Amino acid sequence: MGTVSSSSYHHGDLRRALLDQAVPLIAEVGPASASLRELARRTGVSHAAPAHHFGDKPGLLAAVAAEGFDLLADRLRAATETTGSLVEVGVAYVRFALDHPAHFATMFRPDLLPEADPVLTAARDRAGDVLHAAVATTAGGVLAEDPRTGAVAAWSLVHGFATLWSSGALPGRSHPDADPDELARAVAGVLTR
Amino acid sequence: MGTVSSSSYHHGDLRRALLDQAVPLIAEVGPASASLRELARRTGVSHAAPAHHFGDKPGLLAAVAAEGFDLLADRLRAATETTGSLVEVGVAYVRFALDHPAHFATMFRPDLLPEADPVLTAARDRAGDVLHAAVATTAGGVLAEDPRTGAVAAWSLVHGFATLWSSGALPGRSHPDADPDELARAVAGVLTR
DNA sequence: GGGGGAATCTTGTCGGTGGAAAGATTCGGT
DNA sequence: ACCGAATCTTTCCACCGACAAGATTCCCCC
């Protein structure tokens, strides 16, 4: 493994290179307008190379989304372990959305993602488990009678805030010039009364 | 007004007809994949007719989104006046997202919408005003110290739930077979806990 | 009532995109 | 060294968004 090929035909790890180029491309033009051909152009390969590794465009986006769910799971786990605070876990969720806009913009787009992708589903489930665990350990059922309801509510709150903020619906209206971190903390604070 | 033209050249109210056909089309394939040409095909006009009325594809989606914000404002206003309950206003928000998936899926997509569209901005501001008023009259500042923070939190909660539900991230996981209305009510209930 | 300008809609065209098919090149196991 | 398999390229087709130019109809004003 790891042998670097000097040939121009075999890339070595083209799949990894394509993914790394796809993220900034998606960040620029959005997952809907990110084209496989432009991705191939930026990576310096033929326009059909991406299709070989990802099948089709939904396949590429599924790989990005799966990577995003794994990154998100890491962030939530780290926030849970280091702070033990539900609010900080929520802030970590929002920070992930702002730090990785391309991933976040791809992860919740069923119209662009394949309907049933095993690795995507697995990554999504892993992140869901981490999130449920985080809510359980930091807010042991004080949010609602049913702990699952509390988890859904906490998830909805931070996810909605991240979505609204990154869609540009919030700034300029309610809070003219606010730091998203501070605003996120205040909003997440609603969870703890 | 209202004179029906028997000619095949002038439609009468093609703009309205295009919008009415665009909504189910978007509901089927999503706002990103909804094509002006398929829309023209379904409406029985030439492939360039939509561009005449909406300029380009972002222009069409802006019209759909603006219609959606007006519909949403009506729903929120009605819920505020008839129930006076913050939870029911939240449920109305979720119901709107589920009842009008095409509109909702279009409204918060800055990558597909024109950056500055006067009628869209106006409709969005109207809906924002109604939402802020609804939160103010039904929960007079009990959510957070800053009433604007409370409004953002309430909005984030219901928007996040609607987004997560319609993206398919929720069902099957936390709540195997749940009625979205009931789950929305339980989640929104966290606000008045 | 009849011109004439303007609005509406069509036809034709161009570059770009996704996807499939088939071929060229290289890798890796035996 | 060989041969199958994986990787990547080339070629091709249908569809899409956008633009330009032309055809048709409406409506207002004289």
JSON list of C-alpha atoms in Angstrom, two decimals, chain B residues 15 17 34 37 48 66 72 84 88 94 126 133 161 170:
[
{"chain": "B", "resi": 15, "resn": "ARG", "atom": "CA", "xyz": [-47.93, 32.78, -15.29]},
{"chain": "B", "resi": 17, "resn": "ALA", "atom": "CA", "xyz": [-50.75, 28.15, -14.78]},
{"chain": "B", "resi": 34, "resn": "ALA", "atom": "CA", "xyz": [-37.32, 20.68, -11.48]},
{"chain": "B", "resi": 37, "resn": "ARG", "atom": "CA", "xyz": [-38.50, 22.55, -19.90]},
{"chain": "B", "resi": 48, "resn": "ALA", "atom": "CA", "xyz": [-38.95, 29.24, -23.59]},
{"chain": "B", "resi": 66, "resn": "ALA", "atom": "CA", "xyz": [-42.69, 34.04, -2.11]},
{"chain": "B", "resi": 72, "resn": "LEU", "atom": "CA", "xyz": [-47.02, 30.41, 5.89]},
{"chain": "B", "resi": 84, "resn": "GLY", "atom": "CA", "xyz": [-53.42, 31.88, 21.19]},
{"chain": "B", "resi": 88, "resn": "GLU", "atom": "CA", "xyz": [-50.18, 25.45, 18.35]},
{"chain": "B", "resi": 94, "resn": "VAL", "atom": "CA", "xyz": [-44.82, 22.11, 10.98]},
{"chain": "B", "resi": 126, "resn": "ARG", "atom": "CA", "xyz": [-43.91, 39.71, 6.12]},
{"chain": "B", "resi": 133, "resn": "ALA", "atom": "CA", "xyz": [-45.72, 38.81, 16.55]},
{"chain": "B", "resi": 161, "resn": "PHE", "atom": "CA", "xyz": [-38.20, 19.64, 13.36]},
{"chain": "B", "resi": 170, "resn": "LEU", "atom": "CA", "xyz": [-36.36, 11.35, 12.09]}
]
